[in-house]
mmCIF file of C-alpha atoms and ligand atoms in Angstrom:
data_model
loop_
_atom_site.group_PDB
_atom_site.id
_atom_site.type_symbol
_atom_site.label_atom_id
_atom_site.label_comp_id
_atom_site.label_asym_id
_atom_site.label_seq_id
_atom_site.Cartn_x
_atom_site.Cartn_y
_atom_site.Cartn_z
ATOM 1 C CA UNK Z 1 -9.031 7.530 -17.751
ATOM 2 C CA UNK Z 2 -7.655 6.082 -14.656
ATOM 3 C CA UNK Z 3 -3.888 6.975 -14.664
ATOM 4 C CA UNK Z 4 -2.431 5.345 -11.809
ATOM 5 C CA UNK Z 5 -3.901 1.649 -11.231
ATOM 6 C CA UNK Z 6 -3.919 -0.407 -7.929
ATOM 7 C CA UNK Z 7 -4.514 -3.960 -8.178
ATOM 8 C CA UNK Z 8 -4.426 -5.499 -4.452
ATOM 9 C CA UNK Z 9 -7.487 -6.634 -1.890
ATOM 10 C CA UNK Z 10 -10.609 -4.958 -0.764
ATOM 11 C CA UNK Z 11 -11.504 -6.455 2.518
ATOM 12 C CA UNK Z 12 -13.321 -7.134 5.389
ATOM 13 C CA UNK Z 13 -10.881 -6.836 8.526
ATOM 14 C CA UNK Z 14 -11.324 -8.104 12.023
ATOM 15 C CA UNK Z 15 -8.595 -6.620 14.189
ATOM 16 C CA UNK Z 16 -7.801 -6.540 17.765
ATOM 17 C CA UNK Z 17 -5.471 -4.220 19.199
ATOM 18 C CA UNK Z 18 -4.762 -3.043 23.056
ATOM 19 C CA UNK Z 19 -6.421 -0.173 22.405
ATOM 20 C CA UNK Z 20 -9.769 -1.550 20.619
ATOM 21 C CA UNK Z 21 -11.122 -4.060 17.961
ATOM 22 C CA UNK Z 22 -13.191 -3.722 15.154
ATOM 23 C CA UNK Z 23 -15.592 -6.672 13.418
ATOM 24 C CA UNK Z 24 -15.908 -6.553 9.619
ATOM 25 C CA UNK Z 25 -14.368 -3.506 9.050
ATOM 26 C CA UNK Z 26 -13.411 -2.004 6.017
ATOM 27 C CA UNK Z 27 -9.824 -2.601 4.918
ATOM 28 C CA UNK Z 28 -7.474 -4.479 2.125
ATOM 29 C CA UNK Z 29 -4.248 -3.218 0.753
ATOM 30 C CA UNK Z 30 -6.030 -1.807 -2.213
ATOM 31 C CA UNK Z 31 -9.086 0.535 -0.788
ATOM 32 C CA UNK Z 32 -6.051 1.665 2.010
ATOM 33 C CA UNK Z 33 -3.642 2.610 -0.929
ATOM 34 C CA UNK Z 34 -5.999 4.153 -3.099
ATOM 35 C CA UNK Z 35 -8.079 6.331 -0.695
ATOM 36 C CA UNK Z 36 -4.591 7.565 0.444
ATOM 37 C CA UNK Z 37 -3.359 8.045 -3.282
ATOM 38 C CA UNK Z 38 -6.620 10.360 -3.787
ATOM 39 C CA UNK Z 39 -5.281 13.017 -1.768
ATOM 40 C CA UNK Z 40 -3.122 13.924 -4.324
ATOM 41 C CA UNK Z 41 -4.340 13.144 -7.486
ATOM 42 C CA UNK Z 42 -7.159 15.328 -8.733
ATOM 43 C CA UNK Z 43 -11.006 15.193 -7.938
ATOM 44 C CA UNK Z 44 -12.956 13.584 -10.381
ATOM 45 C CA UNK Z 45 -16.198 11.332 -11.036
ATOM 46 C CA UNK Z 46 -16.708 8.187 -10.091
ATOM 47 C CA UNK Z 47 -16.525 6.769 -14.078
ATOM 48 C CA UNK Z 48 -13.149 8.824 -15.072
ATOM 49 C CA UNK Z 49 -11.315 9.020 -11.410
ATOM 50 C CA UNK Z 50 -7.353 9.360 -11.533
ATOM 51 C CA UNK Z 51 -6.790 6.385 -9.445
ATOM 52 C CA UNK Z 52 -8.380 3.261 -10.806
ATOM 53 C CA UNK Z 53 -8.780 0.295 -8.653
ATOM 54 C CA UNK Z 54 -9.004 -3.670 -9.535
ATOM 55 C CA UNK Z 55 -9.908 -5.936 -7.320
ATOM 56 C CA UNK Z 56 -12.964 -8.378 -6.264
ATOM 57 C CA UNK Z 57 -15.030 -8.575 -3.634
ATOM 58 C CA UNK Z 58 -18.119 -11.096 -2.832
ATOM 59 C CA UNK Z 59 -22.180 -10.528 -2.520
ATOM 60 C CA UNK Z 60 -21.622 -9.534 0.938
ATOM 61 C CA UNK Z 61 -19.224 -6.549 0.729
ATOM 62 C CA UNK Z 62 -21.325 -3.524 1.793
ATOM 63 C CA UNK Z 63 -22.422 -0.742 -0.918
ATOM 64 C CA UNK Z 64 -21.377 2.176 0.993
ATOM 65 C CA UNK Z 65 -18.062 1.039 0.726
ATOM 66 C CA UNK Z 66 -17.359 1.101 -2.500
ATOM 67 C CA UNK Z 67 -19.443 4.307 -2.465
ATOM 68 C CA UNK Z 68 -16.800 5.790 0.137
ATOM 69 C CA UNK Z 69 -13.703 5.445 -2.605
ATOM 70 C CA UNK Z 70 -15.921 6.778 -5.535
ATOM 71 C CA UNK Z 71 -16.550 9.955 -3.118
ATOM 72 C CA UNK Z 72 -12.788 10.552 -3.324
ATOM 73 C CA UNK Z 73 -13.405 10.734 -7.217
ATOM 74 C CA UNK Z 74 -11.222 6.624 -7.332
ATOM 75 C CA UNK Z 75 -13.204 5.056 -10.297
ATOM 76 C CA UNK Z 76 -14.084 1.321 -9.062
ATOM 77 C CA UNK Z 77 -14.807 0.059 -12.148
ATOM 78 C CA UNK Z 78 -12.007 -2.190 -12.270
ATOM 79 C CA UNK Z 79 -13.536 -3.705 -9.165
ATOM 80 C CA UNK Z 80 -15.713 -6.880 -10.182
ATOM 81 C CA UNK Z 81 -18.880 -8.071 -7.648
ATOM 82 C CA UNK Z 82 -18.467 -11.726 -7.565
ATOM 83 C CA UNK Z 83 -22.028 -13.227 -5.897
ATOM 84 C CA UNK Z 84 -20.706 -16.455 -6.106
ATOM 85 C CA UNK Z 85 -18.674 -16.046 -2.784
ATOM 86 C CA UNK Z 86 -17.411 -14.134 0.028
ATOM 87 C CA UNK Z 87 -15.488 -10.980 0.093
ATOM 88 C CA UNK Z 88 -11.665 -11.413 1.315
ATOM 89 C CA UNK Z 89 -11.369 -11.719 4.859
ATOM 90 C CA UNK Z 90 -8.297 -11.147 7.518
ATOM 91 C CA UNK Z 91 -8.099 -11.322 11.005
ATOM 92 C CA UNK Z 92 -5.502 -9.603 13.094
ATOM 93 C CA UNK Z 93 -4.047 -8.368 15.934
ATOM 94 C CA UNK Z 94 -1.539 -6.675 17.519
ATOM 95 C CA UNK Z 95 -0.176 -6.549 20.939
ATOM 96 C CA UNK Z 96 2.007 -3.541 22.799
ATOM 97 C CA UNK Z 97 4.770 -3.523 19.913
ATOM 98 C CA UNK Z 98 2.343 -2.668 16.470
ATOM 99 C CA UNK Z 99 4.832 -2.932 14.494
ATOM 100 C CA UNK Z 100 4.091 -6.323 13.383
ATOM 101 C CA UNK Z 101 0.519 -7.861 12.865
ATOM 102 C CA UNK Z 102 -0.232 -11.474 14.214
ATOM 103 C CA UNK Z 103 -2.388 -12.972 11.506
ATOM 104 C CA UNK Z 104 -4.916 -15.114 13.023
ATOM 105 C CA UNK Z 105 -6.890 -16.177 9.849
ATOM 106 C CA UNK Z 106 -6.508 -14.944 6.462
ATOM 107 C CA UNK Z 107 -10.156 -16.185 4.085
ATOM 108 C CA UNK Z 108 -9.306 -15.685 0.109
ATOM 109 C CA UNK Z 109 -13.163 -15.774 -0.362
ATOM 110 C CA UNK Z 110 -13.955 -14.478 -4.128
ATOM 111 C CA UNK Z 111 -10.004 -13.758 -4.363
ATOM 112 C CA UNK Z 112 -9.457 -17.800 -4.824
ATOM 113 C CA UNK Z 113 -10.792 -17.672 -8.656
ATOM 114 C CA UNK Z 114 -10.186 -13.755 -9.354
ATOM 115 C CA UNK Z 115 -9.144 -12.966 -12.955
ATOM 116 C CA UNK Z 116 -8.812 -9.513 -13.441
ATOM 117 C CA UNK Z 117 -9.408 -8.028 -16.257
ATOM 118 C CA UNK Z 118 -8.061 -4.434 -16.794
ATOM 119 C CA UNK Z 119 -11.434 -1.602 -18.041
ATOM 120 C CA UNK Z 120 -9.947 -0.175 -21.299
ATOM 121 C CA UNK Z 121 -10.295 2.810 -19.588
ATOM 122 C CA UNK Z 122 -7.104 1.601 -17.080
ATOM 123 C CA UNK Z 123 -4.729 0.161 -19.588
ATOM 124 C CA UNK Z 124 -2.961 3.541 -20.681
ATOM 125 C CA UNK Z 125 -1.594 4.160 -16.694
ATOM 126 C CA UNK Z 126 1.574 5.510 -16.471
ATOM 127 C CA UNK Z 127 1.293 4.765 -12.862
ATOM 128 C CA UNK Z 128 0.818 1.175 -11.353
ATOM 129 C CA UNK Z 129 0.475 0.015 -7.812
ATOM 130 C CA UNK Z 130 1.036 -3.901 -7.233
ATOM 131 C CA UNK Z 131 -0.493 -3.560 -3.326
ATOM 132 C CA UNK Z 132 -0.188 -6.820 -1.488
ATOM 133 C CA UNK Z 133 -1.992 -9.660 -3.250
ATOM 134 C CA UNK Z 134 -1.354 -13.425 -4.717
ATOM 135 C CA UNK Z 135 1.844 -12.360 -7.100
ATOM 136 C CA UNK Z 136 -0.067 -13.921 -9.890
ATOM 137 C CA UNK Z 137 -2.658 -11.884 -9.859
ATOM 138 C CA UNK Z 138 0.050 -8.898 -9.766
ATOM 139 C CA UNK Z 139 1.661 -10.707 -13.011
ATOM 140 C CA UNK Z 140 -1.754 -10.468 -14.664
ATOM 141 C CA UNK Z 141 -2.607 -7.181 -13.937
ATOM 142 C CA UNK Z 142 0.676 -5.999 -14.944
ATOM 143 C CA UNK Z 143 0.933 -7.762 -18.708
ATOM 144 C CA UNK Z 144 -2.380 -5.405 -19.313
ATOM 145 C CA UNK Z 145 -0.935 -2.058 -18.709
ATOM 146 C CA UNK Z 146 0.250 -0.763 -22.165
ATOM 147 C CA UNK Z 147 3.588 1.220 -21.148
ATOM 148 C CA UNK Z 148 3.581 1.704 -17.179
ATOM 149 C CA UNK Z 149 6.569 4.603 -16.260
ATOM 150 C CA UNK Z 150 6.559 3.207 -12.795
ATOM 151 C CA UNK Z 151 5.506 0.179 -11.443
ATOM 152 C CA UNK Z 152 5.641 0.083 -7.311
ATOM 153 C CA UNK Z 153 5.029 -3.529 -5.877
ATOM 154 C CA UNK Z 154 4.376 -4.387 -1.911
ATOM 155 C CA UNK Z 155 3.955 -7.959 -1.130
ATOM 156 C CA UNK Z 156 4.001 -9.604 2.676
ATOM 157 C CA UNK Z 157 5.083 -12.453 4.400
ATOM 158 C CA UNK Z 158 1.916 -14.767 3.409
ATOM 159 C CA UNK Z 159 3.547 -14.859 -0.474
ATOM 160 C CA UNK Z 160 6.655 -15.049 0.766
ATOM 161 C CA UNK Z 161 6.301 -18.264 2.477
ATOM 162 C CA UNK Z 162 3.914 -19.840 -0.372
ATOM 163 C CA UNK Z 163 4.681 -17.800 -3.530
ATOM 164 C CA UNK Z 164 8.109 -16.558 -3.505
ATOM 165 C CA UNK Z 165 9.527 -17.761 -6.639
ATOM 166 C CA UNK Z 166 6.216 -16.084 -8.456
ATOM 167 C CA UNK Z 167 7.103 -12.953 -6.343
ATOM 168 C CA UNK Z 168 10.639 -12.837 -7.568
ATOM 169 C CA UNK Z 169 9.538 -13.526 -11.208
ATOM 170 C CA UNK Z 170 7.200 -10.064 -10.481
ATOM 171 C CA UNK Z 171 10.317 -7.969 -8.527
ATOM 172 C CA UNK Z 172 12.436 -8.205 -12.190
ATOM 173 C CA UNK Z 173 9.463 -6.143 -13.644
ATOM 174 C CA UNK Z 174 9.164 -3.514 -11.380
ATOM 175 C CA UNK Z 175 11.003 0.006 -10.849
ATOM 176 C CA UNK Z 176 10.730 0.376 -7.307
ATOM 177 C CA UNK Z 177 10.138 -2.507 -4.318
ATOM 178 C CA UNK Z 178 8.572 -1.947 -0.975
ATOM 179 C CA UNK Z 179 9.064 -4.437 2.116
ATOM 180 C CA UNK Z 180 9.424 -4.165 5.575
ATOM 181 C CA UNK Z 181 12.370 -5.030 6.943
ATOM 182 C CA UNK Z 182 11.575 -8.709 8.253
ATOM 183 C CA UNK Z 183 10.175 -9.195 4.639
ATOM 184 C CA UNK Z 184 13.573 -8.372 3.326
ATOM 185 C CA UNK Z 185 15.120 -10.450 5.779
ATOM 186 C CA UNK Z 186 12.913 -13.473 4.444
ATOM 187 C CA UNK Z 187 12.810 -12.908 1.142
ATOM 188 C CA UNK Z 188 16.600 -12.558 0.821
ATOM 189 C CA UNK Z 189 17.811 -14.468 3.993
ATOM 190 C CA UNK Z 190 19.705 -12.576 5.710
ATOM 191 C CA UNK Z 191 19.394 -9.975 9.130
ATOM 192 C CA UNK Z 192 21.337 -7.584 7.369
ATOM 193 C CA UNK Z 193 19.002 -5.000 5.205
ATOM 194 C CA UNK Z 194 22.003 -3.640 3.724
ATOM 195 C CA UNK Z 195 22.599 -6.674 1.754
ATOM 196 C CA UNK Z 196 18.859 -7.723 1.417
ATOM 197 C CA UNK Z 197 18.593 -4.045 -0.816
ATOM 198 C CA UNK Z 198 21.520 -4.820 -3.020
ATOM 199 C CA UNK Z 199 20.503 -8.590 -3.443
ATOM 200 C CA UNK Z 200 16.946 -6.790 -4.430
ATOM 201 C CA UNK Z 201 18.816 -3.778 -6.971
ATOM 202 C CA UNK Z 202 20.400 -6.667 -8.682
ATOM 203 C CA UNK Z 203 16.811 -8.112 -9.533
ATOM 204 C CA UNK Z 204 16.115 -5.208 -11.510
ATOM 205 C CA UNK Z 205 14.081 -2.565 -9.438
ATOM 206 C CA UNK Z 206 15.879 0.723 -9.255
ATOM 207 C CA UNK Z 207 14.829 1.728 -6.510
ATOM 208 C CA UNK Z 208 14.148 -0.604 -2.801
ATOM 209 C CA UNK Z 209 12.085 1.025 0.047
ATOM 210 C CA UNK Z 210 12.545 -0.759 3.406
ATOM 211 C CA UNK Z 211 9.932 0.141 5.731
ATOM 212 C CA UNK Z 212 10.952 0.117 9.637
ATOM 213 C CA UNK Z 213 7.637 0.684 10.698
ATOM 214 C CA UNK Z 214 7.682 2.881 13.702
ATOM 215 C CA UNK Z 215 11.478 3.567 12.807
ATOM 216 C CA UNK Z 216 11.143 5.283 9.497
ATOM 217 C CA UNK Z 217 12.047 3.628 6.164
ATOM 218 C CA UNK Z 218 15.025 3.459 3.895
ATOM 219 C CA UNK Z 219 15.561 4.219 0.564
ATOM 220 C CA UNK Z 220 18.282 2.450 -1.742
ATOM 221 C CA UNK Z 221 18.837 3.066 -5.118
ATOM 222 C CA UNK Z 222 22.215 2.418 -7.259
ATOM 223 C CA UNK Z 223 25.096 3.872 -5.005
ATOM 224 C CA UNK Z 224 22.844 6.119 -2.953
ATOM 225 C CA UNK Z 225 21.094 5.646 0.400
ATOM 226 C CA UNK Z 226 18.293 8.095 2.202
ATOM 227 C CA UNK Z 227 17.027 7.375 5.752
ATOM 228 C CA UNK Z 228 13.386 9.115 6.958
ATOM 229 C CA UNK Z 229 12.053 9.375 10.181
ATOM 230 C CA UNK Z 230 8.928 8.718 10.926
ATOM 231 C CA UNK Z 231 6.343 10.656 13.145
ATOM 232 C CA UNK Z 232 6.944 10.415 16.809
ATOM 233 C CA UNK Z 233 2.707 9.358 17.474
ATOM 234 C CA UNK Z 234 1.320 9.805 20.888
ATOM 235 C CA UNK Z 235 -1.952 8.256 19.533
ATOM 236 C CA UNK Z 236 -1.429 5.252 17.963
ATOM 237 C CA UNK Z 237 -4.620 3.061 18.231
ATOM 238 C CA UNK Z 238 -4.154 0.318 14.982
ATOM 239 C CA UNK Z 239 -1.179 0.481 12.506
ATOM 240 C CA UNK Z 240 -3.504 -1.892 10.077
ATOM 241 C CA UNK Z 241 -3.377 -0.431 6.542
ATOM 242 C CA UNK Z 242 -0.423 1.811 7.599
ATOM 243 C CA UNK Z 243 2.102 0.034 4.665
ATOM 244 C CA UNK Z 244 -0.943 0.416 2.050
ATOM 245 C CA UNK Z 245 -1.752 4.173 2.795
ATOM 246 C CA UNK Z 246 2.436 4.868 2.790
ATOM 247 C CA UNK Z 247 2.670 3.365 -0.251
ATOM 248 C CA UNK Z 248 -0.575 4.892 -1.828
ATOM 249 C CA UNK Z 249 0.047 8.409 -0.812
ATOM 250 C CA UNK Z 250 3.677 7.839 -2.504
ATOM 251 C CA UNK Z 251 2.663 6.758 -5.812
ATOM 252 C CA UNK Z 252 -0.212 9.334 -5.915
ATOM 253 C CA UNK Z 253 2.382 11.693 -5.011
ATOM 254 C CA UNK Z 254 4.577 10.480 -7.496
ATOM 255 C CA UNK Z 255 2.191 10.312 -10.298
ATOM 256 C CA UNK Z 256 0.703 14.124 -9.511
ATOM 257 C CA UNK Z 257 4.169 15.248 -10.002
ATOM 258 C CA UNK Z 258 4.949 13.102 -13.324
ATOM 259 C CA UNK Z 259 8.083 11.891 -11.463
ATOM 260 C CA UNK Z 260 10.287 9.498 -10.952
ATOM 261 C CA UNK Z 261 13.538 11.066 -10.252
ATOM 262 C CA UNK Z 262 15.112 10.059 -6.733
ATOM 263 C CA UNK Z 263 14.314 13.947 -5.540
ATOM 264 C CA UNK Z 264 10.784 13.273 -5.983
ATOM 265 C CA UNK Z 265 10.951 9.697 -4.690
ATOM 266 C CA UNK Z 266 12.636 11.310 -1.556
ATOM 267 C CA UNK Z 267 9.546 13.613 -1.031
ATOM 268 C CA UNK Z 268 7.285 10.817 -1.639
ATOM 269 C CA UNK Z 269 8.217 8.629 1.366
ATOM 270 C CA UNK Z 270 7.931 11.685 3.410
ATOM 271 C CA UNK Z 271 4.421 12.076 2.018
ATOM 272 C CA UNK Z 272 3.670 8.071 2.683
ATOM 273 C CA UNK Z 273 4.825 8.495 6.487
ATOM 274 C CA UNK Z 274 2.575 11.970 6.781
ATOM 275 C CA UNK Z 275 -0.799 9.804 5.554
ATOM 276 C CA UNK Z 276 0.397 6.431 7.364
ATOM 277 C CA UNK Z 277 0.831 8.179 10.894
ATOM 278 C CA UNK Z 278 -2.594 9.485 10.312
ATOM 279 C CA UNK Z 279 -3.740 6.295 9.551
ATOM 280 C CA UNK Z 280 -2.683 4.592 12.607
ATOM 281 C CA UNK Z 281 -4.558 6.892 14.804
ATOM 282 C CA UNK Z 282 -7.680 4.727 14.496
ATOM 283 C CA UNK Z 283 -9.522 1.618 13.012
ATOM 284 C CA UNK Z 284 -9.621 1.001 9.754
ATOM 285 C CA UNK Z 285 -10.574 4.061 7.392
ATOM 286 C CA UNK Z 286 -11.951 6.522 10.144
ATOM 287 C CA UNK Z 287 -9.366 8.920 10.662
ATOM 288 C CA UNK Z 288 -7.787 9.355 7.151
ATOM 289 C CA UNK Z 289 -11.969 10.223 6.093
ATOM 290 C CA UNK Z 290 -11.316 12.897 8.509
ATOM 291 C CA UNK Z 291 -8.427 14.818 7.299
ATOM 292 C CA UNK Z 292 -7.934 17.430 4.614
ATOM 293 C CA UNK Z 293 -4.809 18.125 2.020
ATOM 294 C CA UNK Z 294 -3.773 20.761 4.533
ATOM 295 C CA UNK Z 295 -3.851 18.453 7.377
ATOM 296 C CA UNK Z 296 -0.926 16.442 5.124
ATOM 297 C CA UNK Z 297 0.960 19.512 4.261
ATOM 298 C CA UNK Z 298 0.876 20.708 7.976
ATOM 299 C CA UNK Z 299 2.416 17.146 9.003
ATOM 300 C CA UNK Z 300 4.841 17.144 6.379
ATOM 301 C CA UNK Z 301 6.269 20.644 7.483
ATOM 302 C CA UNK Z 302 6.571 19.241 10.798
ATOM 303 C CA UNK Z 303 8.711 16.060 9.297
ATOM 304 C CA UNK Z 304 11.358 18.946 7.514
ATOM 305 C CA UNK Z 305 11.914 20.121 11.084
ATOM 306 C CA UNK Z 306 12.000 16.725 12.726
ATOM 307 C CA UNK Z 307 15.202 15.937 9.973
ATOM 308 C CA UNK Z 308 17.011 19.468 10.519
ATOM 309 C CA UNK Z 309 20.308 19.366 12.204
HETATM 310 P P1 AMP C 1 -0.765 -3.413 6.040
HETATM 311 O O1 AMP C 1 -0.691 -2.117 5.301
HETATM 312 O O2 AMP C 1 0.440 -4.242 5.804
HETATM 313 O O3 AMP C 1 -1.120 -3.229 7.484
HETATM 314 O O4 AMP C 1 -1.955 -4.256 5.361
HETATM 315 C C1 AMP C 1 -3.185 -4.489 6.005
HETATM 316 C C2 AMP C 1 -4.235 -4.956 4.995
HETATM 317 O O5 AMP C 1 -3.737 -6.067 4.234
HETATM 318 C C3 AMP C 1 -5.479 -5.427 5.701
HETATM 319 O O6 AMP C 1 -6.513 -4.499 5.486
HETATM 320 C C4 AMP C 1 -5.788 -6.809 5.106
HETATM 321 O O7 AMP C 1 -7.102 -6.920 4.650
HETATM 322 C C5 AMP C 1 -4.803 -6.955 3.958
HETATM 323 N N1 AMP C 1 -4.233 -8.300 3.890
HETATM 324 C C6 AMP C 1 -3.838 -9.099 4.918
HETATM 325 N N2 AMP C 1 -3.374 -10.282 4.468
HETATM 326 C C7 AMP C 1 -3.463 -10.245 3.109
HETATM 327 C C8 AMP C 1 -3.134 -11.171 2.046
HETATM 328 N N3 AMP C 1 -2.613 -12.392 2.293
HETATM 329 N N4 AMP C 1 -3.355 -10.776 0.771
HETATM 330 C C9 AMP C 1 -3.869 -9.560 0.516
HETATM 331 N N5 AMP C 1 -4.204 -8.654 1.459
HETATM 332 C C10 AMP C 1 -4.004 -8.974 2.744
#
């Protein structure tokens, strides 16, 4: 029984940054958030894995893949093979400030005609992760999930500009919102994030995460405000999949505690920075299938001293 469900893309990245590129690598918003969410849910098989993805990808996406997620016990069943098409495709790149990705092509490939439809198995999560996809596949995803406790959605500025009124229809169903901070300035038009969050409470969400990229994120919930640093890198080689594996590794924190008080929530951005600085310390999966549970706890210890003053 998956528990915590992440509907968002599987894809096939092309991404060029000073310090490299990579052709047809492995990426999309869902494989980033889920392999990161899978360091702290438990182990399991491939067929009853904690975190259950759903997504599509076309004839060409390679086997080993999806055979990389079910290694980290993430049941893929929710993940249809459609052999009419092509798997999703986006091209980036980034020049000396990473913080922001130049999209150079974006290819919706199988995604164009993608229904999903939830695996019984999926439809008793408690835990749901809308990663970055059209908001009406988010919509559709979310009407199947019998009695979600928290429902975390990401989005970018591609549905901004050609879905928004879809995306705010999803942000009134969902406890907590994620968006960097030019997002927020888009979505609710203004520079001032302040605003942007309580624009965004009033929606509905309880809680609004504003992600600063290199600076750290913010937290705003009803009257309260929390600020976290993020991890001063000296390797930084592409920040590609960084927002995904922050906001996997903080439901999948969330959801192994059973949690969503604002203590917890706290801890899980702290959590999201430790596996998104790994992240960004190479292409596309290759350093977070390098690190260990410890690794994480190690850089999170280092984060509590970062904050002390
Ligand atoms: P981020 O965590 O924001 O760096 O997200 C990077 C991932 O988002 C890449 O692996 C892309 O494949 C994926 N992506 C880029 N554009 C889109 C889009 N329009 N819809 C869904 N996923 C996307």
């Amino acid at each position: 029984m998956a528990n915590l469900v992440i509907v968002g893309s599987l894809a096939l990245d092309t991404v060029k940054t000073p310090f490299g590129q990579v052709r047809d690598a492995l990426g999309g918003a869902a494989t980033y958030a889920s392999y990161s969410a899978s360091f702290f849910t438990k182990p399991a098989t491939a067929t009853t894995g904690v975190v259950g993805v759903v997504g599509v990808v076309g004839n060409d996406f390679p086997k080993q893949h999806l055979q990389l997620l079910q290694q980290r016990g993430i049941d893929t069943s929710g993940v249809s093979v459609d052999k009419t098409g092509n798997t999703f495709r986006w091209e980036g790149c980034y020049e000396y400030d990473m913080n922001e990705a130049k999209t150079v092509m974006t290819e919706l490939g199988v995604f164009a005609n993608f229904r999903p439809q939830l695996p019984d198995s999926y439809k008793s999560a408690e835990y749901v992760f809308l990663a970055n996809i059209d908001p009406e596949l988010q919509l559709k995803v979310l009407k199947q999930v019998r009695k979600p406790k928290l429902v975390l959605l990401d989005t970018m500025n591609y549905w901004i500009q050609n879905k928004k009124q879809l995306l705010l229809d999803v942000i009134k169903k969902v406890d907590v919102l994620l968006l960097n901070d030019s997002e927020a300035r888009q979505l609710f038009e203004t520079p001032n994030l302040v605003k942007a969050a309580a624009t965004a409470l009033k929606l509905g969400p309880k809680y609004i995460i504003i992600k600063k990229g290199e600076h750290g994120a913010l937290l705003f919930s009803d009257g309260n405000h929390f600020s976290a640093p993020s991890y001063p890198l000296e390797a930084i080689k592409d920040p590609t999949g960084c927002g995904d594996s922050f906001a996997g590794a903080l439901i999948g924190y969330l959801a192994s505690k059973n949690s969503s008080s604002e203590k917890e929530i706290r801890k899980a951005i702290i959590y999201g920075s430790v596996v998104a600085s790994f992240n960004a310390e190479d292409f596309s999966l290759e350093r977070m299938k390098h690190i260990a549970a410890e690794d994480i706890e190690k850089r999170y210890e280092e984060f509590e001293r970062i904050r002390e003053f």
